[in-house]
PDB file of C-alpha atoms in Angstrom:
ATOM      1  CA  UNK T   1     -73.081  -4.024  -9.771  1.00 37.00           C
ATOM      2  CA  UNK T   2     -73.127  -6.687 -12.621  1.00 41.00           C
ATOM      3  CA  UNK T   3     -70.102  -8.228 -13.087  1.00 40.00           C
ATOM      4  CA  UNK T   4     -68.311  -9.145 -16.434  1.00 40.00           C
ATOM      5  CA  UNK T   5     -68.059 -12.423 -17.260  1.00 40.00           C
ATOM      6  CA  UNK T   6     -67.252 -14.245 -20.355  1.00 40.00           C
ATOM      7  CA  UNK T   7     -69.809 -16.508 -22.292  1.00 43.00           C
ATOM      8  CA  UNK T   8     -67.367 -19.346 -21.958  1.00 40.00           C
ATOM      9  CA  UNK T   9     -66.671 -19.075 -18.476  1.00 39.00           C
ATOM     10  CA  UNK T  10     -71.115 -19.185 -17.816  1.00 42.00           C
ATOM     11  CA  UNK T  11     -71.730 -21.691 -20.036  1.00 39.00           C
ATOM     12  CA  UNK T  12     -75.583 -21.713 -21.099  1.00 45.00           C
ATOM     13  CA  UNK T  13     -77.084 -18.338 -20.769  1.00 40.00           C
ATOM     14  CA  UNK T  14     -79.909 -19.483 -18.119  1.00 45.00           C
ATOM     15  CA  UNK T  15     -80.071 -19.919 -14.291  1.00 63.00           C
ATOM     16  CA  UNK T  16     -83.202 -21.961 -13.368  1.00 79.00           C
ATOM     17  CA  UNK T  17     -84.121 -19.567 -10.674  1.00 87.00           C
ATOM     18  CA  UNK T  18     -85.048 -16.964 -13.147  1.00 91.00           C
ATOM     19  CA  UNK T  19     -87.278 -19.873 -14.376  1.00 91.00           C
ATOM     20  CA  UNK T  20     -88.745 -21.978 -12.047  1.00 90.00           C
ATOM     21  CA  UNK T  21     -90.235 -18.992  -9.800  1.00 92.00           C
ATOM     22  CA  UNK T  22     -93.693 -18.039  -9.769  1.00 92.00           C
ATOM     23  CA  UNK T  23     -93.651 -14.605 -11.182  1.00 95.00           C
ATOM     24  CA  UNK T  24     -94.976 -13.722 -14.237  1.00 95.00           C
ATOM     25  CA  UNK T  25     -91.895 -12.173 -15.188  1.00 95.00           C
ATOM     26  CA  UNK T  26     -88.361 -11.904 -13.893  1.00 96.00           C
ATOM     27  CA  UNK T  27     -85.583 -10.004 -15.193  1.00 95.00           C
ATOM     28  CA  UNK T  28     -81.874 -10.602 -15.725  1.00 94.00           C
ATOM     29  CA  UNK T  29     -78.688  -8.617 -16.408  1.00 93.00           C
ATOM     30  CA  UNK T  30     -75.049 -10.053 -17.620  1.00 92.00           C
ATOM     31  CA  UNK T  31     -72.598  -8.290 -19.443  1.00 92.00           C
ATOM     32  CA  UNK T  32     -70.078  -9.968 -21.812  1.00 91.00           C
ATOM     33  CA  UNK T  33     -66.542  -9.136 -23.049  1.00 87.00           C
ATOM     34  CA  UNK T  34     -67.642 -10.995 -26.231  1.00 85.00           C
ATOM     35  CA  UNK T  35     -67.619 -15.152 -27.211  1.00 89.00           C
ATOM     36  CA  UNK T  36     -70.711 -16.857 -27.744  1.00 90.00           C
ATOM     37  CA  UNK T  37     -73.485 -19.363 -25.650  1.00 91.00           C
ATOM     38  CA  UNK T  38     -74.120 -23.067 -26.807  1.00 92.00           C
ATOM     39  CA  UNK T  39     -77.628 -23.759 -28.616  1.00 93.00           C
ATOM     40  CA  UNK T  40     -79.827 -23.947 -25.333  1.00 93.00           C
ATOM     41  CA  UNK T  41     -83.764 -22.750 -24.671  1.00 93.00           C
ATOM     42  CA  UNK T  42     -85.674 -21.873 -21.830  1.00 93.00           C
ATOM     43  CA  UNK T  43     -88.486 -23.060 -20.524  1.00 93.00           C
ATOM     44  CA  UNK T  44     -89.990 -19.522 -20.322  1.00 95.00           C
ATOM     45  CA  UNK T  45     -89.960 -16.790 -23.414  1.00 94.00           C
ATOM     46  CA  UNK T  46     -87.520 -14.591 -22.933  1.00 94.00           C
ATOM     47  CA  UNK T  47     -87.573 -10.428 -24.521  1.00 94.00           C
ATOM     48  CA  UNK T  48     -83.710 -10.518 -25.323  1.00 93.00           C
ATOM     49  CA  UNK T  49     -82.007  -6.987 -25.169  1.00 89.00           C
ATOM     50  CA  UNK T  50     -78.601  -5.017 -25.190  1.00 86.00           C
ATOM     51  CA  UNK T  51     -78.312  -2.143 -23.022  1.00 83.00           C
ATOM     52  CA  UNK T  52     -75.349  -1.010 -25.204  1.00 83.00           C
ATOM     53  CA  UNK T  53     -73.840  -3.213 -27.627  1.00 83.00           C
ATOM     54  CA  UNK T  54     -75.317  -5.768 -30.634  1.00 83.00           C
ATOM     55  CA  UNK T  55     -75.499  -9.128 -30.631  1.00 87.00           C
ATOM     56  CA  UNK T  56     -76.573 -11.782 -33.178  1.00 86.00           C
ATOM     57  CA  UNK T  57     -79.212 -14.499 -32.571  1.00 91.00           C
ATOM     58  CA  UNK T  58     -79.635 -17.334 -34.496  1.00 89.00           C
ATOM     59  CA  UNK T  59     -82.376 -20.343 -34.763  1.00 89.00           C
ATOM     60  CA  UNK T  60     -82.904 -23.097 -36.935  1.00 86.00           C
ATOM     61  CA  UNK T  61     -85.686 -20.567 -38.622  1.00 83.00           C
ATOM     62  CA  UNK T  62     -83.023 -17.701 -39.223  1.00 84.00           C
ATOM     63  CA  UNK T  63     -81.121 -15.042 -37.357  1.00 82.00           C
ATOM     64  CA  UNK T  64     -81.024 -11.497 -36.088  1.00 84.00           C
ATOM     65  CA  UNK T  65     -78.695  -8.793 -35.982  1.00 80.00           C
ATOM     66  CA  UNK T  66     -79.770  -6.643 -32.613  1.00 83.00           C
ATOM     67  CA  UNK T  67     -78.719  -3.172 -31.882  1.00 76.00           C
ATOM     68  CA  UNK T  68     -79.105  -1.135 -28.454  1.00 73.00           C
ATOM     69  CA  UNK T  69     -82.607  -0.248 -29.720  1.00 71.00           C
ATOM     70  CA  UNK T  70     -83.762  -3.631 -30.802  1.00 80.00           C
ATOM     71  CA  UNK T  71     -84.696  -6.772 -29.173  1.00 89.00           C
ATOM     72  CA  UNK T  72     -85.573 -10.252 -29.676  1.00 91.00           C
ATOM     73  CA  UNK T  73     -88.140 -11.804 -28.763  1.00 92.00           C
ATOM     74  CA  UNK T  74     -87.738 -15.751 -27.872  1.00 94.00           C
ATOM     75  CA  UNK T  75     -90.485 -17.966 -27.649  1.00 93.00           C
ATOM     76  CA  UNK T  76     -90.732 -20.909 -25.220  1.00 93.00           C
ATOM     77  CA  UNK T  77     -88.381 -23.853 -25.814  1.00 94.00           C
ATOM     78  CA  UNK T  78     -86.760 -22.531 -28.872  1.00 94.00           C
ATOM     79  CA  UNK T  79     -83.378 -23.499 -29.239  1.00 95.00           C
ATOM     80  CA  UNK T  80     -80.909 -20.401 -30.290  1.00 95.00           C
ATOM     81  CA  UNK T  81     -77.923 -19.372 -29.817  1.00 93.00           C
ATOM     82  CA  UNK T  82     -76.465 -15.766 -29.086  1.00 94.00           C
ATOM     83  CA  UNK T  83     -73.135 -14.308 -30.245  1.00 91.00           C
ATOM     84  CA  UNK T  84     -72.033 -11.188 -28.859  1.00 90.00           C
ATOM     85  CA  UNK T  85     -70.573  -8.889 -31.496  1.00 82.00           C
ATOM     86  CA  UNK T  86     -67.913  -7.058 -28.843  1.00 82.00           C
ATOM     87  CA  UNK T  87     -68.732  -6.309 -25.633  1.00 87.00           C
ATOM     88  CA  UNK T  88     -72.761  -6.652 -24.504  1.00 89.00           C
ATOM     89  CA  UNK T  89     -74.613  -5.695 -21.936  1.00 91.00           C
ATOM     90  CA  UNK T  90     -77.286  -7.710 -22.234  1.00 92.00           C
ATOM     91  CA  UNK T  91     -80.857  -6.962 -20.277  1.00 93.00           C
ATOM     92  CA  UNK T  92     -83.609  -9.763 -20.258  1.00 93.00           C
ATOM     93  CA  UNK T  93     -87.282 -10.656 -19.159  1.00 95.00           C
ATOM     94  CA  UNK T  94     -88.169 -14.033 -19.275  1.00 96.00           C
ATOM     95  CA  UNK T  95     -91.794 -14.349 -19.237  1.00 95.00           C
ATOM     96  CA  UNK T  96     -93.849 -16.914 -18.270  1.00 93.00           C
ATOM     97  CA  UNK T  97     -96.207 -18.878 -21.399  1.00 86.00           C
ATOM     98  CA  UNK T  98     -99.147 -18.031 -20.111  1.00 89.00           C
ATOM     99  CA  UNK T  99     -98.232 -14.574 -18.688  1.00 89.00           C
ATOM    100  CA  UNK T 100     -97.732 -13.200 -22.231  1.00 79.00           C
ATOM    101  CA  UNK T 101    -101.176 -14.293 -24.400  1.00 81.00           C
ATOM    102  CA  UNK T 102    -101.537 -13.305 -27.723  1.00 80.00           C
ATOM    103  CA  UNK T 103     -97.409 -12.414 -28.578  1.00 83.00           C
ATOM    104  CA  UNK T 104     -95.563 -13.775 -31.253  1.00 83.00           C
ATOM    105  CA  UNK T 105     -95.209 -17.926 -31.343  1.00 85.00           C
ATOM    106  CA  UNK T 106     -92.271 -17.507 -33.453  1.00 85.00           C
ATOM    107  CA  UNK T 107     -88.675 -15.216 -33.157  1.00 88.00           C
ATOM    108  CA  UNK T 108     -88.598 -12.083 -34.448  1.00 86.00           C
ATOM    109  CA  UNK T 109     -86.809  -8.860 -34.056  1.00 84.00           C
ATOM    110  CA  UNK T 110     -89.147  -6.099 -32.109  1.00 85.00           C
ATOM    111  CA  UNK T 111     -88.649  -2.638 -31.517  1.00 81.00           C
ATOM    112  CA  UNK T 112     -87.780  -1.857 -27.510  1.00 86.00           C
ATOM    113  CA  UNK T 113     -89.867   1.804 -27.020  1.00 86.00           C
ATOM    114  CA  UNK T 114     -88.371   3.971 -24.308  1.00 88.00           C
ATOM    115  CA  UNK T 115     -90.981   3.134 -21.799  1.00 92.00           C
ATOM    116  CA  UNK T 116     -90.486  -0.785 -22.218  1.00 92.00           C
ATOM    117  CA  UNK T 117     -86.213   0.039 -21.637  1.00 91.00           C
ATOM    118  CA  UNK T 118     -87.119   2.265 -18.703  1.00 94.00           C
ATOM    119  CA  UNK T 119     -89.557  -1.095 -17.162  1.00 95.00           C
ATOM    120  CA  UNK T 120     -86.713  -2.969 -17.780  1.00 94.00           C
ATOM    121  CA  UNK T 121     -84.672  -0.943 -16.021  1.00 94.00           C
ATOM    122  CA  UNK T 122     -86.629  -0.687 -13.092  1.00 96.00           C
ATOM    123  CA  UNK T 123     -87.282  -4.405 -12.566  1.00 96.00           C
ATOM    124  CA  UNK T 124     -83.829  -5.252 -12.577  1.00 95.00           C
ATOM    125  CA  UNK T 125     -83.839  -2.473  -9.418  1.00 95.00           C
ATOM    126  CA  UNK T 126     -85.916  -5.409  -8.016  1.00 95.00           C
ATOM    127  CA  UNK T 127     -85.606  -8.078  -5.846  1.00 95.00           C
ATOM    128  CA  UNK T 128     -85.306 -11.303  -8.138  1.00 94.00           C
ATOM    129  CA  UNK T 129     -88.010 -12.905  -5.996  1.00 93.00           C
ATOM    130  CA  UNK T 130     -89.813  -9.675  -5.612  1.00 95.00           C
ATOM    131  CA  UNK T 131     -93.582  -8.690  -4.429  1.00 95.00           C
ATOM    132  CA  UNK T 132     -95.935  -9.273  -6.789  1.00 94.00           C
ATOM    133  CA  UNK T 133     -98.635  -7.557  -5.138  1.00 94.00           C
ATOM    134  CA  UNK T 134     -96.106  -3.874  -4.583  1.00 95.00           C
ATOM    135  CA  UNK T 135     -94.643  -1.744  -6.661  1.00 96.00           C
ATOM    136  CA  UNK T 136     -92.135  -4.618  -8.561  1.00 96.00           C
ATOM    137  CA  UNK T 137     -95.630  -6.728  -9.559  1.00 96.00           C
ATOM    138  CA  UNK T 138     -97.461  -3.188 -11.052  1.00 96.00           C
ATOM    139  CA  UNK T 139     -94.329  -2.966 -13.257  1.00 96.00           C
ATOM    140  CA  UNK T 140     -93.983  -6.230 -14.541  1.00 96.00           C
ATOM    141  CA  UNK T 141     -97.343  -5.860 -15.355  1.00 95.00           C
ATOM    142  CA  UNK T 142     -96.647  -2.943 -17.714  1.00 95.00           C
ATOM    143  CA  UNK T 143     -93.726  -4.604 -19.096  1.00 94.00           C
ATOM    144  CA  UNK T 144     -96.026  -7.177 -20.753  1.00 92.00           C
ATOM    145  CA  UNK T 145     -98.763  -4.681 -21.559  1.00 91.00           C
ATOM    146  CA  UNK T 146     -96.386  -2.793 -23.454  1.00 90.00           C
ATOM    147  CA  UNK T 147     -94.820  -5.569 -25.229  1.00 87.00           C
ATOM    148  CA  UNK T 148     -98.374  -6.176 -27.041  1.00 82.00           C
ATOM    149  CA  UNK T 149     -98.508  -3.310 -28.384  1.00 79.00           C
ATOM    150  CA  UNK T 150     -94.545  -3.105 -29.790  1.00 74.00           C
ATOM    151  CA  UNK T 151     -93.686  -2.949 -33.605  1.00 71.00           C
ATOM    152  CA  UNK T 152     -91.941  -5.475 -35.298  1.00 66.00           C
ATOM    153  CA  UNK T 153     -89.131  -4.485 -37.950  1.00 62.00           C
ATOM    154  CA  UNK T 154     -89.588  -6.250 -41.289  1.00 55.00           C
ATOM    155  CA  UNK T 155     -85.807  -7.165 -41.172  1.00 64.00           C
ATOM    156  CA  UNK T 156     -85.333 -10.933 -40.737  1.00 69.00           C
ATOM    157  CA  UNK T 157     -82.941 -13.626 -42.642  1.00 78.00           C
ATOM    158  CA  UNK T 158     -85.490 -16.904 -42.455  1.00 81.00           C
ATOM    159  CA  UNK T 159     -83.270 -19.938 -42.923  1.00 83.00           C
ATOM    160  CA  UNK T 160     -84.736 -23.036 -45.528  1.00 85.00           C
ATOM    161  CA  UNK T 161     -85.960 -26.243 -43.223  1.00 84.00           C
ATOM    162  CA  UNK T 162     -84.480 -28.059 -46.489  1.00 86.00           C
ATOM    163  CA  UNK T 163     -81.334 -29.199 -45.623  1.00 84.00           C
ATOM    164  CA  UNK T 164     -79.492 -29.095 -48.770  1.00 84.00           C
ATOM    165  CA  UNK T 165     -80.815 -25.459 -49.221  1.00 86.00           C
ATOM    166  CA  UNK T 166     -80.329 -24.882 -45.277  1.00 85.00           C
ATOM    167  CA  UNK T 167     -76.615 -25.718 -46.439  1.00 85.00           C
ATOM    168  CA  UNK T 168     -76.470 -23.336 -49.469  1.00 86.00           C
ATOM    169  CA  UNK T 169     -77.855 -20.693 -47.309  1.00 86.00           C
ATOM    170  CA  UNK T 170     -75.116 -21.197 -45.079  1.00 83.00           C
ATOM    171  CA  UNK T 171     -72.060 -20.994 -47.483  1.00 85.00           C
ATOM    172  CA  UNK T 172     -74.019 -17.909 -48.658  1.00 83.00           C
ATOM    173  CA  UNK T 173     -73.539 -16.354 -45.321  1.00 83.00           C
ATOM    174  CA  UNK T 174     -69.930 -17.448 -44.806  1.00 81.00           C
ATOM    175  CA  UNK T 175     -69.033 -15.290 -48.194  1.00 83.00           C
ATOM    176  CA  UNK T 176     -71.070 -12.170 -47.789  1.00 79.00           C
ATOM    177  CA  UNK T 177     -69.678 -10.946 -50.897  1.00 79.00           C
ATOM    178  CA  UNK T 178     -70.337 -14.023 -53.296  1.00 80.00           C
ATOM    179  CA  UNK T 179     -71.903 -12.977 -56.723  1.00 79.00           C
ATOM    180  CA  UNK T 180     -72.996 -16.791 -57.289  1.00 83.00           C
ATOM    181  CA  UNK T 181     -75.829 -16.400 -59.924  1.00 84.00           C
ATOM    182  CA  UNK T 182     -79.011 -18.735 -58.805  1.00 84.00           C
ATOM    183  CA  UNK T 183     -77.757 -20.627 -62.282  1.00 87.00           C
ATOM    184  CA  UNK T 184     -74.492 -21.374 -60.785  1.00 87.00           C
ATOM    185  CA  UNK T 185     -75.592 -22.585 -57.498  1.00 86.00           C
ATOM    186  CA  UNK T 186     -78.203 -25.030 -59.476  1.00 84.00           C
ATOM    187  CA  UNK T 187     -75.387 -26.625 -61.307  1.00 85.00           C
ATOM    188  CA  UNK T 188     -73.866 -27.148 -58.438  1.00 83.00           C
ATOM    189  CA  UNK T 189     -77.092 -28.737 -56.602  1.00 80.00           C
ATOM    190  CA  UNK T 190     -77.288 -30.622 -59.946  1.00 83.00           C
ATOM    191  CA  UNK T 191     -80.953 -29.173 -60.111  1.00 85.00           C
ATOM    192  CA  UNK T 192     -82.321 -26.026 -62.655  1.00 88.00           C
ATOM    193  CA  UNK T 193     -82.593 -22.888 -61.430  1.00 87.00           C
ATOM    194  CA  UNK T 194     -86.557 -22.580 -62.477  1.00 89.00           C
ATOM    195  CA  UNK T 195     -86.323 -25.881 -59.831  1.00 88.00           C
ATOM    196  CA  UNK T 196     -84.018 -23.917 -56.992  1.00 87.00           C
ATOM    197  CA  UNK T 197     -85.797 -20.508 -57.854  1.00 89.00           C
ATOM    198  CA  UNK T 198     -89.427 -22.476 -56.803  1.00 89.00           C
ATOM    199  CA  UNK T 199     -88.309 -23.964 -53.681  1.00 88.00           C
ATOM    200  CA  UNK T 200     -86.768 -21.223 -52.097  1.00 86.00           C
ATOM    201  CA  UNK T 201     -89.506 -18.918 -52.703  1.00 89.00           C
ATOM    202  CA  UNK T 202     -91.631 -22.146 -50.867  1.00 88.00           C
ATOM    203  CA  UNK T 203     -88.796 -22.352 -48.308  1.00 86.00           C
ATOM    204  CA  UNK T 204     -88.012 -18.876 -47.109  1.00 84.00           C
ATOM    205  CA  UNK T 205     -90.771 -16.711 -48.623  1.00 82.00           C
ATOM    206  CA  UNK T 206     -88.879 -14.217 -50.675  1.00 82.00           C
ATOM    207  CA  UNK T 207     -86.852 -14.942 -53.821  1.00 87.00           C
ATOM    208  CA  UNK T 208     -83.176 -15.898 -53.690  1.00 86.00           C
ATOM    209  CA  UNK T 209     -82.563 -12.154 -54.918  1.00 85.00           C
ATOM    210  CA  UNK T 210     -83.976 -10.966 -51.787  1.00 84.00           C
ATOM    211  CA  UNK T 211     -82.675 -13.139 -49.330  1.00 86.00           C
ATOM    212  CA  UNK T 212     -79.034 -12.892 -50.543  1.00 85.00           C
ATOM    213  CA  UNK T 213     -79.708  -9.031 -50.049  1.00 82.00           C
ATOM    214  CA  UNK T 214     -81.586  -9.686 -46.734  1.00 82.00           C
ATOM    215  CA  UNK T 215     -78.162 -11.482 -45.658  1.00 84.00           C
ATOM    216  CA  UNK T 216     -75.718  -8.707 -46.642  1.00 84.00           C
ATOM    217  CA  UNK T 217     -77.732  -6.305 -44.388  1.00 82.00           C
ATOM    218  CA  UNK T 218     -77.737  -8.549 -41.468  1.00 80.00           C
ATOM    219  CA  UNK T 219     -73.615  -8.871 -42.135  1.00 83.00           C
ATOM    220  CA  UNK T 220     -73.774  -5.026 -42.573  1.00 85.00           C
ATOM    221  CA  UNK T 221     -75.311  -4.773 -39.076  1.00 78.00           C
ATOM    222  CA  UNK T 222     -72.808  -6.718 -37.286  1.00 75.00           C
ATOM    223  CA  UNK T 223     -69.725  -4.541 -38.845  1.00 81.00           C
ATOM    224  CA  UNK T 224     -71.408  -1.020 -38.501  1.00 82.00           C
ATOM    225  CA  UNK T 225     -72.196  -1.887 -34.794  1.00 72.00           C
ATOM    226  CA  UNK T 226     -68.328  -2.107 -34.330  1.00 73.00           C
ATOM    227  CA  UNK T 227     -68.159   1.127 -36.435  1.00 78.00           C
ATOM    228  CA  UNK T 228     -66.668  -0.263 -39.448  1.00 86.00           C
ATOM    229  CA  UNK T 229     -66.311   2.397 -41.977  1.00 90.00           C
ATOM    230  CA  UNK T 230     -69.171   2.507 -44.801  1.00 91.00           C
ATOM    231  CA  UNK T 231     -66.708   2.381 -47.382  1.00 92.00           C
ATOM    232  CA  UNK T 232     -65.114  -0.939 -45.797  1.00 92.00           C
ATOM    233  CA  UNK T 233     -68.877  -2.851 -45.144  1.00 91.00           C
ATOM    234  CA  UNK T 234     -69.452  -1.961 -48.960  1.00 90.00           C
ATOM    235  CA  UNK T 235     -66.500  -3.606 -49.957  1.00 90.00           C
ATOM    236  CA  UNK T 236     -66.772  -6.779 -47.491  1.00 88.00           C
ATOM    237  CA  UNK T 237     -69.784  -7.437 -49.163  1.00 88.00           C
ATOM    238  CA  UNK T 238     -69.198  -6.803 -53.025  1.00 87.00           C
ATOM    239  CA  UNK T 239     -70.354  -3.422 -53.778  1.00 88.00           C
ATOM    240  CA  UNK T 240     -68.782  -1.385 -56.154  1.00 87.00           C
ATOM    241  CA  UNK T 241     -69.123   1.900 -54.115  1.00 91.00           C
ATOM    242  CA  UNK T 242     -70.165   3.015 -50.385  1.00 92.00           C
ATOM    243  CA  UNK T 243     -72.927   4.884 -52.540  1.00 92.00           C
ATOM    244  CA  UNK T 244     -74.556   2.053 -53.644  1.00 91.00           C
ATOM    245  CA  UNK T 245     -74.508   0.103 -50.684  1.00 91.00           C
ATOM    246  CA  UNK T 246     -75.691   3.120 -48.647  1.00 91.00           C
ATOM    247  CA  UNK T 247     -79.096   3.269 -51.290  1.00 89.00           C
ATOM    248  CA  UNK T 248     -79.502  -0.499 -51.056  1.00 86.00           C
ATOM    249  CA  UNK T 249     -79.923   0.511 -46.881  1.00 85.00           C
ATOM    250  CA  UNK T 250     -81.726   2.928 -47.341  1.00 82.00           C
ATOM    251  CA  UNK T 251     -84.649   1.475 -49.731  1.00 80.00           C
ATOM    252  CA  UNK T 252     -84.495  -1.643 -47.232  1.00 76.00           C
ATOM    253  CA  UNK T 253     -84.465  -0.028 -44.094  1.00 72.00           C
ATOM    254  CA  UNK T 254     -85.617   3.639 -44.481  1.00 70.00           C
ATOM    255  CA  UNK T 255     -82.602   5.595 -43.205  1.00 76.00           C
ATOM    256  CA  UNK T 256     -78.714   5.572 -43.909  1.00 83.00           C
ATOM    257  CA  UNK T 257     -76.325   3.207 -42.095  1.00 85.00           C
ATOM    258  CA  UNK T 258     -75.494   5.486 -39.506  1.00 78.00           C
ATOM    259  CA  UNK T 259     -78.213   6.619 -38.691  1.00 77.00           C
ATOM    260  CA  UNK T 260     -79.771   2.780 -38.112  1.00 72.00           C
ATOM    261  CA  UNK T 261     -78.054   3.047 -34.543  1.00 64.00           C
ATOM    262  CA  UNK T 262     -79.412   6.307 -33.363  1.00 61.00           C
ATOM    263  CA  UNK T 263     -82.216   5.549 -32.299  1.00 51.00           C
ATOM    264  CA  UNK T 264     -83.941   7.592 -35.495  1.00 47.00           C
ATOM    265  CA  UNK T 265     -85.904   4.398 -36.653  1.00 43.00           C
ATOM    266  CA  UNK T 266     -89.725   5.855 -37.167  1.00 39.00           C
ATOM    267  CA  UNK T 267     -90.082   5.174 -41.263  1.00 39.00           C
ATOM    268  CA  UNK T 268     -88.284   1.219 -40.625  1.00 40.00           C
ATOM    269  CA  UNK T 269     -90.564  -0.263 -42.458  1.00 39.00           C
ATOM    270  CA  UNK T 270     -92.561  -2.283 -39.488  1.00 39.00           C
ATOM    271  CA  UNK T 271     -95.977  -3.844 -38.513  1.00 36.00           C
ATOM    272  CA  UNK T 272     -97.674  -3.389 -34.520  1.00 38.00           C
ATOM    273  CA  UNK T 273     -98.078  -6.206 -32.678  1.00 39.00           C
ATOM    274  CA  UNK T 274    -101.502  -6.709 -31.663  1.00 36.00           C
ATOM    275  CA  UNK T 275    -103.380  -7.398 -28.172  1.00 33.00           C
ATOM    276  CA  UNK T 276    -104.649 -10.344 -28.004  1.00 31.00           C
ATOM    277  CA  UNK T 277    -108.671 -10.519 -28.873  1.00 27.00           C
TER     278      UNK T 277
END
């Protein structure tokens, strides 16, 4: 049986056993009463997941909200940092750079299918150390043939590598419910907003327009994970009504807030990862 254990109390999320053995793939469980883990990285990627609860992982790049049905996926040697949003039970592969050809070189939020939860499930039934040439080998092995062919969920908050825009993203976060115009914040960069407007469509990719609303969904996530009311998210995060935060979900994420933890996630919009050519 896993035991409970605080993020304080373990320090960084990472045993070296889990990296330093020859497997292609080894598989961890931990549950957490809540906290957080220092920046760290692994040497190996790692397929971050919550058997029931939501955490929130964040890079230098941006950060993810990550609901039972959701994971992460964590490239080599990135530096992040997870904070558990309640209590987590959290489930992970770490694969092996070479094991894992052709999958995302960058973070990013992927759907976890039902067959991927189940391999999961069934290598953590495993040995740590276990026989690659058995039964525990031929389902690692499936593990990372079905990660190649996993969707990704468009939802992502990139983070500016500017740092004075890294900084305004920042304070953005910290008031979820700030209705800053881009003219305001310019004045207060001592810059126009034609000027700010330019380099954070450079920086992040979307307009500041979209990223401010990009943010207020990944703050939605957190509180409707720990079923905050509708009603109460709205209003943390400025809207005038539950209505119109509820359409503002829906149009980004294709169902209602509710229904974002059910499992009922087939019109997110999303893109397939590909196997590698």
């Amino acid at each position: 049986m896993n035991q409970t254990i605080s993020v304080e109390a373990m320090g960084i999320a990472h045993d070296d056993e889990y990296q330093t053995l020859p497997h292609p793939v080894t598989a961890k469980a931990r549950n957490y009463r809540g906290g957080e883990t220092p920046v760290h990285s692994h040497p190996r990627a790692q397929l971050l997941y919550a058997g029931s609860g939501v955490m929130r992982v964040e890079t230098e790049a941006g950060c993810w909200v990550v609901p039972p049905v959701r994971g992460v996926w964590i490239p080599a040697a990135t530096a992040h940092r997870v904070i558990m949003l309640g209590a987590v039970e959290m489930r992970t592969l770490y694969i092996r750079p070479d094991a894992a050809p052709g999958l995302p070189e960058q973070c990013c939020l992927i759907e976890v299918s039902p067959l991927l939860r189940a391999l999961i499930l069934a290598l953590l039934d495993e040995p740590l150390a276990y026989d690659r040439t058995g039964r525990a080998g031929q389902i690692a092995a499936l593990a990372l043939s079905e990660l190649r062919f996993l969707k990704i969920p468009a939802l992502h908050l990139p983070m500016p590598a500017d740092q004075r825009l890294h900084r305004l993203c920042q304070q953005q976060i910290a008031r979820p419910d700030s209705r800053d115009t881009l003219e305001t914040l310019a004045g207060q960069q001592a810059t126009s907003s034609r000027t700010l407007a330019r380099q954070f469509q450079r920086e992040t990719g979307m307009s500041f327009r979209q990223w401010r609303q990009q943010a207020s969904l990944v703050e939605a996530l957190g509180h409707l994970a720990n079923n905050m009311p509708v009603a109460l998210v709205a209003e943390k995060l400025g809207y005038r009504s539950a209505s119109a935060f509820t359409a503002m979900f829906r149009r980004s994420l294709g169902v209602e807030p509710r229904r974002y933890f059910s499992g009922e996630l087939a019109d997110v919009p999303s893109s397939p990862l590909q196997p590698p050519s």
